[in-house]
């Protein structure tokens, strides 16, 4: 209610307009009580098994770890003891408090074996059994902007939770749209394709009836169908934009610049979050290479190193873009401060999980290389290091490719000749002012090669 100077109440009968700068803030203020109410529900929620792991960095204060005690002459039994990290120094010295025995000690974590844990773990584990997988905290609801996901351990609990949330939304004058809501029921072996839930005055849609999009990610009822549907959507949209660019009445070098600066960038998010089959990436790559060679006037037999080498035209291949997107995704998880993401970070060491998400081993190795080369996993430092190792990997890959193509082991002859040519710089300098990148971002790498060296 707004009270003007007259002192009379003025009812607010309409919400804010879409696009108003206050709209997101007002919505979150109204929607946050619904999320808080969902967290307070008596339903059990859902818990996932998290593999035990030792992070590359030291644990934060007030966190819990399993520390291995294996002194032969000690009266205490050898094994893993649950301890709370009460304080820690940069050199690795930490003060540990063992809640079960109420004992404290100061020890250097670099000199012992330890693993991250949860505070509700067993206080002692036998050394022969090792550190087992642990259960995460229960997850009941996850909200992002105007989307929310309600998670339950049974269909009965889930229906009660939805009724309660619908009641909260009605009290706050928030309107629910059941047809836009998708339900996913998994019984431990397979997805239930029939179950739906009542929500307000309608019913949810079972995910088995068709694909859905959540936060931009394509989801289906099985990993295989998810990958197929995501790959089909991405390939179709990529082909459509590539053909539109090819049919544009502009010169080939202009098309090349637009492809490099704008078109491939718009697919970065989808490559990062979606599970894309390798066959789809190869199909997109073949389609892109045909167009790029056409725009450059290269013969069909010209080596793709001319296009993709970082020291030549520097247009990443589709597989390289996919690796970069997944590397960005993994690095964001590794430096996140969100408790849920930090809790599930251990899944990055699970090969089966990485395969199910379409994350290549190359992205994992590059992430590990970047993490080993930074002293502290700060977000900006980690991002810059990932970019560096990604470029180094590309240079090494294409140098090896050129080494296989050249004669008399002159594996850098192509890039050496290109260093004397400024065709790529002239192409960008010839673009209209509105299309030219800032001077600091203009490429200085060459484009064209003698026909005798451009074939592989």
GROMACS .gro file of C-alpha atoms in nm:
model
  456
    1UNK     CA    1   0.000   0.000   0.000
    2UNK     CA    2   0.126   0.350  -0.087
    3UNK     CA    3   0.011   0.645   0.122
    4UNK     CA    4   0.017   0.982  -0.056
    5UNK     CA    5   0.042   1.312   0.131
    6UNK     CA    6  -0.333   1.308   0.182
    7UNK     CA    7  -0.291   1.015   0.416
    8UNK     CA    8  -0.538   0.802   0.221
    9UNK     CA    9  -0.424   0.448   0.133
   10UNK     CA   10  -0.383   0.379  -0.236
   11UNK     CA   11  -0.422   0.010  -0.333
   12UNK     CA   12  -0.174  -0.141  -0.577
   13UNK     CA   13  -0.395  -0.344  -0.808
   14UNK     CA   14  -0.137  -0.421  -1.079
   15UNK     CA   15   0.216  -0.555  -1.081
   16UNK     CA   16   0.518  -0.393  -1.242
   17UNK     CA   17   0.568  -0.405  -1.617
   18UNK     CA   18   0.800  -0.662  -1.770
   19UNK     CA   19   1.134  -0.497  -1.832
   20UNK     CA   20   1.097  -0.263  -1.536
   21UNK     CA   21   1.424  -0.255  -1.341
   22UNK     CA   22   1.235  -0.327  -1.020
   23UNK     CA   23   1.056  -0.630  -1.163
   24UNK     CA   24   1.318  -0.897  -1.083
   25UNK     CA   25   1.376  -0.763  -0.732
   26UNK     CA   26   1.006  -0.743  -0.648
   27UNK     CA   27   0.948  -1.093  -0.783
   28UNK     CA   28   1.230  -1.239  -0.575
   29UNK     CA   29   1.095  -1.065  -0.264
   30UNK     CA   30   0.756  -1.224  -0.330
   31UNK     CA   31   0.891  -1.566  -0.432
   32UNK     CA   32   1.152  -1.612  -0.159
   33UNK     CA   33   0.890  -1.695   0.111
   34UNK     CA   34   0.771  -1.982  -0.111
   35UNK     CA   35   1.123  -2.126  -0.128
   36UNK     CA   36   1.168  -2.079   0.247
   37UNK     CA   37   0.838  -2.258   0.309
   38UNK     CA   38   0.948  -2.548   0.086
   39UNK     CA   39   1.267  -2.588   0.288
   40UNK     CA   40   1.061  -2.615   0.606
   41UNK     CA   41   0.837  -2.895   0.474
   42UNK     CA   42   0.841  -3.225   0.660
   43UNK     CA   43   0.909  -3.424   0.343
   44UNK     CA   44   1.240  -3.608   0.339
   45UNK     CA   45   1.379  -3.462   0.021
   46UNK     CA   46   1.642  -3.629  -0.190
   47UNK     CA   47   2.002  -3.721  -0.106
   48UNK     CA   48   2.276  -3.826  -0.347
   49UNK     CA   49   2.587  -4.034  -0.291
   50UNK     CA   50   2.900  -3.823  -0.309
   51UNK     CA   51   3.238  -3.994  -0.367
   52UNK     CA   52   3.496  -3.909  -0.104
   53UNK     CA   53   3.784  -3.705  -0.240
   54UNK     CA   54   4.072  -3.489  -0.132
   55UNK     CA   55   4.057  -3.142  -0.288
   56UNK     CA   56   4.382  -2.997  -0.425
   57UNK     CA   57   4.356  -2.704  -0.184
   58UNK     CA   58   4.340  -2.699   0.195
   59UNK     CA   59   3.998  -2.733   0.360
   60UNK     CA   60   3.831  -2.416   0.488
   61UNK     CA   61   3.785  -2.342   0.855
   62UNK     CA   62   3.485  -2.501   1.032
   63UNK     CA   63   3.476  -2.780   0.775
   64UNK     CA   64   3.507  -3.153   0.852
   65UNK     CA   65   3.769  -3.400   0.733
   66UNK     CA   66   3.867  -3.763   0.789
   67UNK     CA   67   4.230  -3.770   0.909
   68UNK     CA   68   4.430  -4.093   0.896
   69UNK     CA   69   4.605  -4.193   1.219
   70UNK     CA   70   4.851  -4.480   1.175
   71UNK     CA   71   5.115  -4.442   1.445
   72UNK     CA   72   5.235  -4.790   1.539
   73UNK     CA   73   5.335  -4.707   1.898
   74UNK     CA   74   5.012  -4.519   1.975
   75UNK     CA   75   4.741  -4.644   2.208
   76UNK     CA   76   4.479  -4.519   1.962
   77UNK     CA   77   4.367  -4.763   1.693
   78UNK     CA   78   4.485  -4.697   1.339
   79UNK     CA   79   4.212  -4.564   1.113
   80UNK     CA   80   4.026  -4.260   0.985
   81UNK     CA   81   3.900  -4.018   1.251
   82UNK     CA   82   3.638  -3.749   1.190
   83UNK     CA   83   3.768  -3.405   1.290
   84UNK     CA   84   3.659  -3.044   1.262
   85UNK     CA   85   3.907  -2.790   1.123
   86UNK     CA   86   3.889  -2.508   1.377
   87UNK     CA   87   4.173  -2.301   1.228
   88UNK     CA   88   4.421  -2.332   0.943
   89UNK     CA   89   4.732  -2.150   0.823
   90UNK     CA   90   4.852  -2.108   0.462
   91UNK     CA   91   5.146  -2.342   0.523
   92UNK     CA   92   4.906  -2.631   0.595
   93UNK     CA   93   4.918  -2.627   0.975
   94UNK     CA   94   4.568  -2.689   1.109
   95UNK     CA   95   4.401  -2.724   1.446
   96UNK     CA   96   4.174  -3.027   1.454
   97UNK     CA   97   3.902  -3.103   1.706
   98UNK     CA   98   3.777  -3.461   1.741
   99UNK     CA   99   3.421  -3.430   1.859
  100UNK     CA  100   3.384  -3.791   1.972
  101UNK     CA  101   3.693  -3.794   2.197
  102UNK     CA  102   3.691  -3.417   2.264
  103UNK     CA  103   4.058  -3.408   2.185
  104UNK     CA  104   4.247  -3.140   1.992
  105UNK     CA  105   4.575  -3.139   1.806
  106UNK     CA  106   4.775  -2.922   1.568
  107UNK     CA  107   4.910  -3.097   1.262
  108UNK     CA  108   5.032  -3.015   0.912
  109UNK     CA  109   4.776  -3.148   0.663
  110UNK     CA  110   5.044  -3.179   0.397
  111UNK     CA  111   5.210  -3.453   0.606
  112UNK     CA  112   4.904  -3.678   0.655
  113UNK     CA  113   4.629  -3.836   0.448
  114UNK     CA  114   4.290  -3.670   0.477
  115UNK     CA  115   3.961  -3.641   0.288
  116UNK     CA  116   3.672  -3.398   0.298
  117UNK     CA  117   3.367  -3.512   0.489
  118UNK     CA  118   3.033  -3.409   0.635
  119UNK     CA  119   2.977  -3.334   0.999
  120UNK     CA  120   2.728  -3.617   1.041
  121UNK     CA  121   2.973  -3.890   0.934
  122UNK     CA  122   3.086  -4.179   1.151
  123UNK     CA  123   3.352  -4.076   1.399
  124UNK     CA  124   3.585  -4.368   1.312
  125UNK     CA  125   3.646  -4.576   0.998
  126UNK     CA  126   3.860  -4.889   0.980
  127UNK     CA  127   4.170  -4.836   0.761
  128UNK     CA  128   4.100  -5.149   0.554
  129UNK     CA  129   3.761  -5.015   0.447
  130UNK     CA  130   3.899  -4.675   0.355
  131UNK     CA  131   3.685  -4.364   0.322
  132UNK     CA  132   3.342  -4.465   0.187
  133UNK     CA  133   3.108  -4.268  -0.030
  134UNK     CA  134   2.898  -4.025   0.169
  135UNK     CA  135   2.543  -3.898   0.146
  136UNK     CA  136   2.487  -3.533   0.071
  137UNK     CA  137   2.255  -3.312   0.270
  138UNK     CA  138   1.886  -3.349   0.176
  139UNK     CA  139   1.776  -3.131  -0.115
  140UNK     CA  140   1.412  -3.024  -0.111
  141UNK     CA  141   1.383  -2.726  -0.344
  142UNK     CA  142   1.615  -2.537  -0.576
  143UNK     CA  143   1.522  -2.197  -0.714
  144UNK     CA  144   1.672  -1.989  -0.991
  145UNK     CA  145   1.504  -1.667  -1.103
  146UNK     CA  146   1.139  -1.760  -1.172
  147UNK     CA  147   1.212  -2.135  -1.200
  148UNK     CA  148   1.206  -2.376  -0.908
  149UNK     CA  149   1.258  -2.749  -0.873
  150UNK     CA  150   1.087  -2.942  -0.594
  151UNK     CA  151   1.265  -3.267  -0.498
  152UNK     CA  152   1.111  -3.547  -0.291
  153UNK     CA  153   1.195  -3.907  -0.202
  154UNK     CA  154   0.847  -4.048  -0.277
  155UNK     CA  155   0.546  -3.965  -0.491
  156UNK     CA  156   0.328  -3.919  -0.181
  157UNK     CA  157   0.570  -3.670  -0.027
  158UNK     CA  158   0.599  -3.491  -0.359
  159UNK     CA  159   0.225  -3.447  -0.401
  160UNK     CA  160   0.194  -3.311  -0.045
  161UNK     CA  161   0.479  -3.070  -0.110
  162UNK     CA  162   0.316  -2.943  -0.431
  163UNK     CA  163  -0.017  -2.889  -0.254
  164UNK     CA  164   0.159  -2.691   0.018
  165UNK     CA  165   0.351  -2.477  -0.232
  166UNK     CA  166   0.037  -2.411  -0.437
  167UNK     CA  167  -0.131  -2.290  -0.119
  168UNK     CA  168   0.162  -2.056  -0.041
  169UNK     CA  169   0.154  -1.915  -0.394
  170UNK     CA  170  -0.220  -1.852  -0.374
  171UNK     CA  171  -0.176  -1.657  -0.050
  172UNK     CA  172   0.085  -1.439  -0.222
  173UNK     CA  173  -0.130  -1.390  -0.535
  174UNK     CA  174   0.124  -1.575  -0.750
  175UNK     CA  175  -0.021  -1.764  -1.046
  176UNK     CA  176   0.093  -2.116  -1.128
  177UNK     CA  177   0.093  -2.262  -1.480
  178UNK     CA  178   0.076  -2.643  -1.448
  179UNK     CA  179   0.110  -2.715  -1.825
  180UNK     CA  180   0.457  -2.558  -1.818
  181UNK     CA  181   0.564  -2.779  -1.525
  182UNK     CA  182   0.736  -3.112  -1.590
  183UNK     CA  183   0.752  -3.408  -1.351
  184UNK     CA  184   1.030  -3.667  -1.337
  185UNK     CA  185   0.972  -3.986  -1.136
  186UNK     CA  186   1.253  -4.239  -1.097
  187UNK     CA  187   1.203  -4.560  -0.899
  188UNK     CA  188   1.569  -4.659  -0.881
  189UNK     CA  189   1.566  -4.867  -1.198
  190UNK     CA  190   1.379  -4.672  -1.464
  191UNK     CA  191   1.168  -4.363  -1.522
  192UNK     CA  192   0.796  -4.393  -1.449
  193UNK     CA  193   0.631  -4.278  -1.772
  194UNK     CA  194   0.276  -4.249  -1.637
  195UNK     CA  195   0.286  -4.058  -1.308
  196UNK     CA  196   0.182  -3.693  -1.304
  197UNK     CA  197   0.099  -3.462  -1.015
  198UNK     CA  198  -0.182  -3.221  -0.938
  199UNK     CA  199  -0.071  -2.860  -0.912
  200UNK     CA  200  -0.327  -2.590  -0.844
  201UNK     CA  201  -0.610  -2.634  -1.091
  202UNK     CA  202  -0.411  -2.849  -1.336
  203UNK     CA  203  -0.162  -3.133  -1.370
  204UNK     CA  204   0.208  -3.150  -1.453
  205UNK     CA  205   0.344  -3.312  -1.768
  206UNK     CA  206   0.549  -3.631  -1.744
  207UNK     CA  207   0.895  -3.582  -1.892
  208UNK     CA  208   0.861  -3.906  -2.089
  209UNK     CA  209   0.598  -3.739  -2.309
  210UNK     CA  210   0.859  -3.515  -2.473
  211UNK     CA  211   1.178  -3.314  -2.418
  212UNK     CA  212   1.185  -3.005  -2.203
  213UNK     CA  213   1.419  -2.713  -2.143
  214UNK     CA  214   1.535  -2.613  -1.796
  215UNK     CA  215   1.771  -2.317  -1.758
  216UNK     CA  216   1.857  -2.359  -2.125
  217UNK     CA  217   1.951  -2.726  -2.097
  218UNK     CA  218   1.767  -2.991  -2.299
  219UNK     CA  219   1.636  -3.274  -2.081
  220UNK     CA  220   1.461  -3.603  -2.161
  221UNK     CA  221   1.370  -3.909  -1.956
  222UNK     CA  222   1.689  -4.104  -2.040
  223UNK     CA  223   2.052  -3.994  -2.091
  224UNK     CA  224   2.055  -4.135  -2.444
  225UNK     CA  225   1.742  -3.951  -2.554
  226UNK     CA  226   1.870  -3.634  -2.383
  227UNK     CA  227   2.193  -3.646  -2.583
  228UNK     CA  228   2.010  -3.723  -2.908
  229UNK     CA  229   1.755  -3.445  -2.865
  230UNK     CA  230   2.017  -3.191  -2.755
  231UNK     CA  231   2.241  -3.284  -3.047
  232UNK     CA  232   1.954  -3.261  -3.295
  233UNK     CA  233   1.851  -2.916  -3.173
  234UNK     CA  234   2.207  -2.781  -3.171
  235UNK     CA  235   2.294  -2.923  -3.513
  236UNK     CA  236   1.973  -2.790  -3.668
  237UNK     CA  237   2.022  -2.439  -3.532
  238UNK     CA  238   2.391  -2.437  -3.627
  239UNK     CA  239   2.313  -2.541  -3.985
  240UNK     CA  240   2.038  -2.281  -4.013
  241UNK     CA  241   2.263  -1.994  -3.902
  242UNK     CA  242   2.555  -2.116  -4.113
  243UNK     CA  243   2.339  -2.133  -4.427
  244UNK     CA  244   2.193  -1.788  -4.359
  245UNK     CA  245   2.543  -1.646  -4.327
  246UNK     CA  246   2.655  -1.824  -4.644
  247UNK     CA  247   2.364  -1.676  -4.840
  248UNK     CA  248   2.434  -1.322  -4.721
  249UNK     CA  249   2.536  -1.088  -5.009
  250UNK     CA  250   2.874  -1.000  -4.855
  251UNK     CA  251   3.231  -1.102  -4.930
  252UNK     CA  252   3.381  -1.421  -4.794
  253UNK     CA  253   3.622  -1.251  -4.554
  254UNK     CA  254   3.329  -1.061  -4.401
  255UNK     CA  255   3.143  -1.390  -4.348
  256UNK     CA  256   3.456  -1.537  -4.192
  257UNK     CA  257   3.484  -1.251  -3.946
  258UNK     CA  258   3.115  -1.271  -3.850
  259UNK     CA  259   3.144  -1.647  -3.801
  260UNK     CA  260   3.452  -1.608  -3.580
  261UNK     CA  261   3.332  -1.315  -3.370
  262UNK     CA  262   2.961  -1.372  -3.336
  263UNK     CA  263   2.818  -1.699  -3.462
  264UNK     CA  264   3.027  -1.957  -3.276
  265UNK     CA  265   3.009  -1.753  -2.954
  266UNK     CA  266   2.631  -1.788  -2.933
  267UNK     CA  267   2.664  -2.169  -2.907
  268UNK     CA  268   2.910  -2.163  -2.615
  269UNK     CA  269   2.644  -2.198  -2.345
  270UNK     CA  270   2.468  -2.490  -2.515
  271UNK     CA  271   2.798  -2.670  -2.566
  272UNK     CA  272   2.872  -2.619  -2.196
  273UNK     CA  273   2.545  -2.742  -2.042
  274UNK     CA  274   2.406  -2.986  -2.299
  275UNK     CA  275   2.521  -3.343  -2.361
  276UNK     CA  276   2.621  -3.346  -2.727
  277UNK     CA  277   2.708  -3.675  -2.905
  278UNK     CA  278   3.048  -3.697  -3.073
  279UNK     CA  279   2.881  -3.781  -3.404
  280UNK     CA  280   2.690  -3.453  -3.393
  281UNK     CA  281   3.010  -3.255  -3.330
  282UNK     CA  282   3.177  -3.423  -3.630
  283UNK     CA  283   2.878  -3.344  -3.851
  284UNK     CA  284   2.883  -2.978  -3.746
  285UNK     CA  285   3.259  -2.961  -3.801
  286UNK     CA  286   3.236  -3.102  -4.153
  287UNK     CA  287   2.961  -2.856  -4.241
  288UNK     CA  288   3.160  -2.563  -4.101
  289UNK     CA  289   3.484  -2.657  -4.279
  290UNK     CA  290   3.310  -2.670  -4.618
  291UNK     CA  291   3.175  -2.318  -4.573
  292UNK     CA  292   3.499  -2.176  -4.432
  293UNK     CA  293   3.706  -2.312  -4.722
  294UNK     CA  294   3.451  -2.175  -4.965
  295UNK     CA  295   3.470  -1.827  -4.812
  296UNK     CA  296   3.851  -1.834  -4.811
  297UNK     CA  297   3.876  -1.972  -5.164
  298UNK     CA  298   4.075  -2.276  -5.050
  299UNK     CA  299   4.078  -2.605  -5.234
  300UNK     CA  300   3.894  -2.904  -5.088
  301UNK     CA  301   4.227  -3.073  -5.011
  302UNK     CA  302   4.366  -2.782  -4.811
  303UNK     CA  303   4.464  -2.876  -4.457
  304UNK     CA  304   4.229  -2.753  -4.186
  305UNK     CA  305   4.534  -2.634  -3.991
  306UNK     CA  306   4.520  -2.319  -4.204
  307UNK     CA  307   4.182  -2.241  -4.051
  308UNK     CA  308   4.217  -2.371  -3.698
  309UNK     CA  309   4.582  -2.316  -3.599
  310UNK     CA  310   4.603  -2.044  -3.327
  311UNK     CA  311   4.898  -1.884  -3.510
  312UNK     CA  312   4.716  -1.862  -3.842
  313UNK     CA  313   4.347  -1.768  -3.877
  314UNK     CA  314   4.265  -1.901  -3.529
  315UNK     CA  315   3.908  -2.022  -3.581
  316UNK     CA  316   3.859  -2.307  -3.330
  317UNK     CA  317   3.717  -2.634  -3.455
  318UNK     CA  318   3.380  -2.744  -3.320
  319UNK     CA  319   3.545  -3.011  -3.105
  320UNK     CA  320   3.778  -2.745  -2.962
  321UNK     CA  321   3.485  -2.517  -2.887
  322UNK     CA  322   3.317  -2.809  -2.711
  323UNK     CA  323   3.630  -2.873  -2.501
  324UNK     CA  324   3.655  -2.504  -2.413
  325UNK     CA  325   3.289  -2.488  -2.312
  326UNK     CA  326   3.319  -2.796  -2.089
  327UNK     CA  327   3.641  -2.660  -1.940
  328UNK     CA  328   3.462  -2.336  -1.854
  329UNK     CA  329   3.181  -2.539  -1.698
  330UNK     CA  330   3.420  -2.748  -1.487
  331UNK     CA  331   3.629  -2.452  -1.374
  332UNK     CA  332   3.315  -2.266  -1.260
  333UNK     CA  333   3.222  -2.567  -1.045
  334UNK     CA  334   3.571  -2.596  -0.897
  335UNK     CA  335   3.580  -2.234  -0.772
  336UNK     CA  336   3.213  -2.200  -0.678
  337UNK     CA  337   3.123  -2.089  -0.324
  338UNK     CA  338   2.771  -2.230  -0.346
  339UNK     CA  339   2.733  -2.500  -0.076
  340UNK     CA  340   2.541  -2.740  -0.301
  341UNK     CA  341   2.791  -2.712  -0.588
  342UNK     CA  342   3.084  -2.750  -0.350
  343UNK     CA  343   2.918  -3.058  -0.205
  344UNK     CA  344   2.879  -3.221  -0.546
  345UNK     CA  345   3.225  -3.123  -0.673
  346UNK     CA  346   3.346  -3.473  -0.591
  347UNK     CA  347   3.140  -3.600  -0.886
  348UNK     CA  348   3.405  -3.450  -1.115
  349UNK     CA  349   3.630  -3.742  -1.022
  350UNK     CA  350   3.365  -3.997  -1.125
  351UNK     CA  351   3.437  -4.119  -1.479
  352UNK     CA  352   3.085  -4.254  -1.530
  353UNK     CA  353   2.934  -3.915  -1.441
  354UNK     CA  354   3.170  -3.731  -1.676
  355UNK     CA  355   3.083  -3.967  -1.961
  356UNK     CA  356   2.710  -3.929  -1.898
  357UNK     CA  357   2.748  -3.551  -1.927
  358UNK     CA  358   2.949  -3.572  -2.248
  359UNK     CA  359   3.259  -3.422  -2.084
  360UNK     CA  360   3.573  -3.532  -2.267
  361UNK     CA  361   3.885  -3.647  -2.090
  362UNK     CA  362   4.072  -3.358  -2.255
  363UNK     CA  363   3.866  -3.100  -2.065
  364UNK     CA  364   3.929  -3.284  -1.736
  365UNK     CA  365   4.305  -3.303  -1.799
  366UNK     CA  366   4.322  -2.933  -1.889
  367UNK     CA  367   4.132  -2.844  -1.572
  368UNK     CA  368   4.371  -3.050  -1.362
  369UNK     CA  369   4.667  -2.887  -1.533
  370UNK     CA  370   4.525  -2.540  -1.464
  371UNK     CA  371   4.453  -2.623  -1.100
  372UNK     CA  372   4.805  -2.755  -1.046
  373UNK     CA  373   4.957  -2.434  -1.179
  374UNK     CA  374   4.772  -2.188  -0.955
  375UNK     CA  375   4.849  -2.137  -0.588
  376UNK     CA  376   4.492  -2.054  -0.487
  377UNK     CA  377   4.176  -2.135  -0.679
  378UNK     CA  378   4.053  -1.780  -0.715
  379UNK     CA  379   3.788  -1.737  -0.980
  380UNK     CA  380   3.973  -1.482  -1.194
  381UNK     CA  381   4.307  -1.656  -1.159
  382UNK     CA  382   4.154  -1.993  -1.242
  383UNK     CA  383   3.971  -1.855  -1.546
  384UNK     CA  384   4.286  -1.698  -1.688
  385UNK     CA  385   4.485  -2.014  -1.629
  386UNK     CA  386   4.223  -2.227  -1.804
  387UNK     CA  387   4.240  -2.000  -2.106
  388UNK     CA  388   4.618  -2.029  -2.110
  389UNK     CA  389   4.631  -2.409  -2.093
  390UNK     CA  390   4.351  -2.432  -2.350
  391UNK     CA  391   4.548  -2.224  -2.601
  392UNK     CA  392   4.869  -2.416  -2.530
  393UNK     CA  393   4.683  -2.740  -2.593
  394UNK     CA  394   4.552  -2.613  -2.927
  395UNK     CA  395   4.897  -2.497  -3.041
  396UNK     CA  396   5.052  -2.831  -2.950
  397UNK     CA  397   4.775  -3.027  -3.123
  398UNK     CA  398   4.796  -2.839  -3.451
  399UNK     CA  399   5.177  -2.833  -3.450
  400UNK     CA  400   5.166  -3.212  -3.427
  401UNK     CA  401   4.917  -3.214  -3.714
  402UNK     CA  402   5.147  -2.999  -3.928
  403UNK     CA  403   5.443  -3.219  -3.838
  404UNK     CA  404   5.263  -3.513  -3.998
  405UNK     CA  405   5.182  -3.319  -4.316
  406UNK     CA  406   5.507  -3.142  -4.400
  407UNK     CA  407   5.808  -3.278  -4.585
  408UNK     CA  408   6.165  -3.305  -4.452
  409UNK     CA  409   6.041  -3.241  -4.095
  410UNK     CA  410   5.981  -2.867  -4.151
  411UNK     CA  411   5.671  -2.890  -3.932
  412UNK     CA  412   5.643  -2.514  -3.875
  413UNK     CA  413   5.701  -2.407  -4.235
  414UNK     CA  414   5.339  -2.305  -4.278
  415UNK     CA  415   5.323  -2.082  -3.971
  416UNK     CA  416   5.668  -1.937  -4.044
  417UNK     CA  417   5.557  -1.831  -4.391
  418UNK     CA  418   5.234  -1.696  -4.250
  419UNK     CA  419   5.424  -1.479  -4.002
  420UNK     CA  420   5.557  -1.279  -4.300
  421UNK     CA  421   5.210  -1.226  -4.446
  422UNK     CA  422   4.950  -0.983  -4.306
  423UNK     CA  423   4.650  -1.090  -4.511
  424UNK     CA  424   4.432  -1.148  -4.204
  425UNK     CA  425   4.518  -0.804  -4.072
  426UNK     CA  426   4.433  -0.650  -4.409
  427UNK     CA  427   4.102  -0.836  -4.417
  428UNK     CA  428   3.997  -0.691  -4.084
  429UNK     CA  429   4.130  -0.347  -4.170
  430UNK     CA  430   3.914  -0.351  -4.482
  431UNK     CA  431   3.593  -0.411  -4.290
  432UNK     CA  432   3.351  -0.123  -4.239
  433UNK     CA  433   3.415   0.074  -3.920
  434UNK     CA  434   3.094  -0.055  -3.762
  435UNK     CA  435   3.212  -0.415  -3.803
  436UNK     CA  436   3.573  -0.377  -3.696
  437UNK     CA  437   3.674  -0.502  -3.350
  438UNK     CA  438   3.855  -0.270  -3.109
  439UNK     CA  439   4.225  -0.223  -3.194
  440UNK     CA  440   4.335  -0.432  -2.895
  441UNK     CA  441   4.128  -0.729  -3.020
  442UNK     CA  442   4.221  -0.721  -3.387
  443UNK     CA  443   4.397  -1.031  -3.501
  444UNK     CA  444   4.738  -0.991  -3.659
  445UNK     CA  445   4.767  -1.348  -3.779
  446UNK     CA  446   4.771  -1.418  -4.153
  447UNK     CA  447   4.522  -1.615  -4.354
  448UNK     CA  448   4.640  -1.721  -4.697
  449UNK     CA  449   4.908  -1.971  -4.793
  450UNK     CA  450   5.082  -2.063  -5.116
  451UNK     CA  451   4.884  -2.335  -5.288
  452UNK     CA  452   5.184  -2.567  -5.272
  453UNK     CA  453   5.174  -2.561  -4.891
  454UNK     CA  454   4.800  -2.536  -4.844
  455UNK     CA  455   4.733  -2.894  -4.941
  456UNK     CA  456   4.775  -3.185  -4.707
   0.00000   0.00000   0.00000
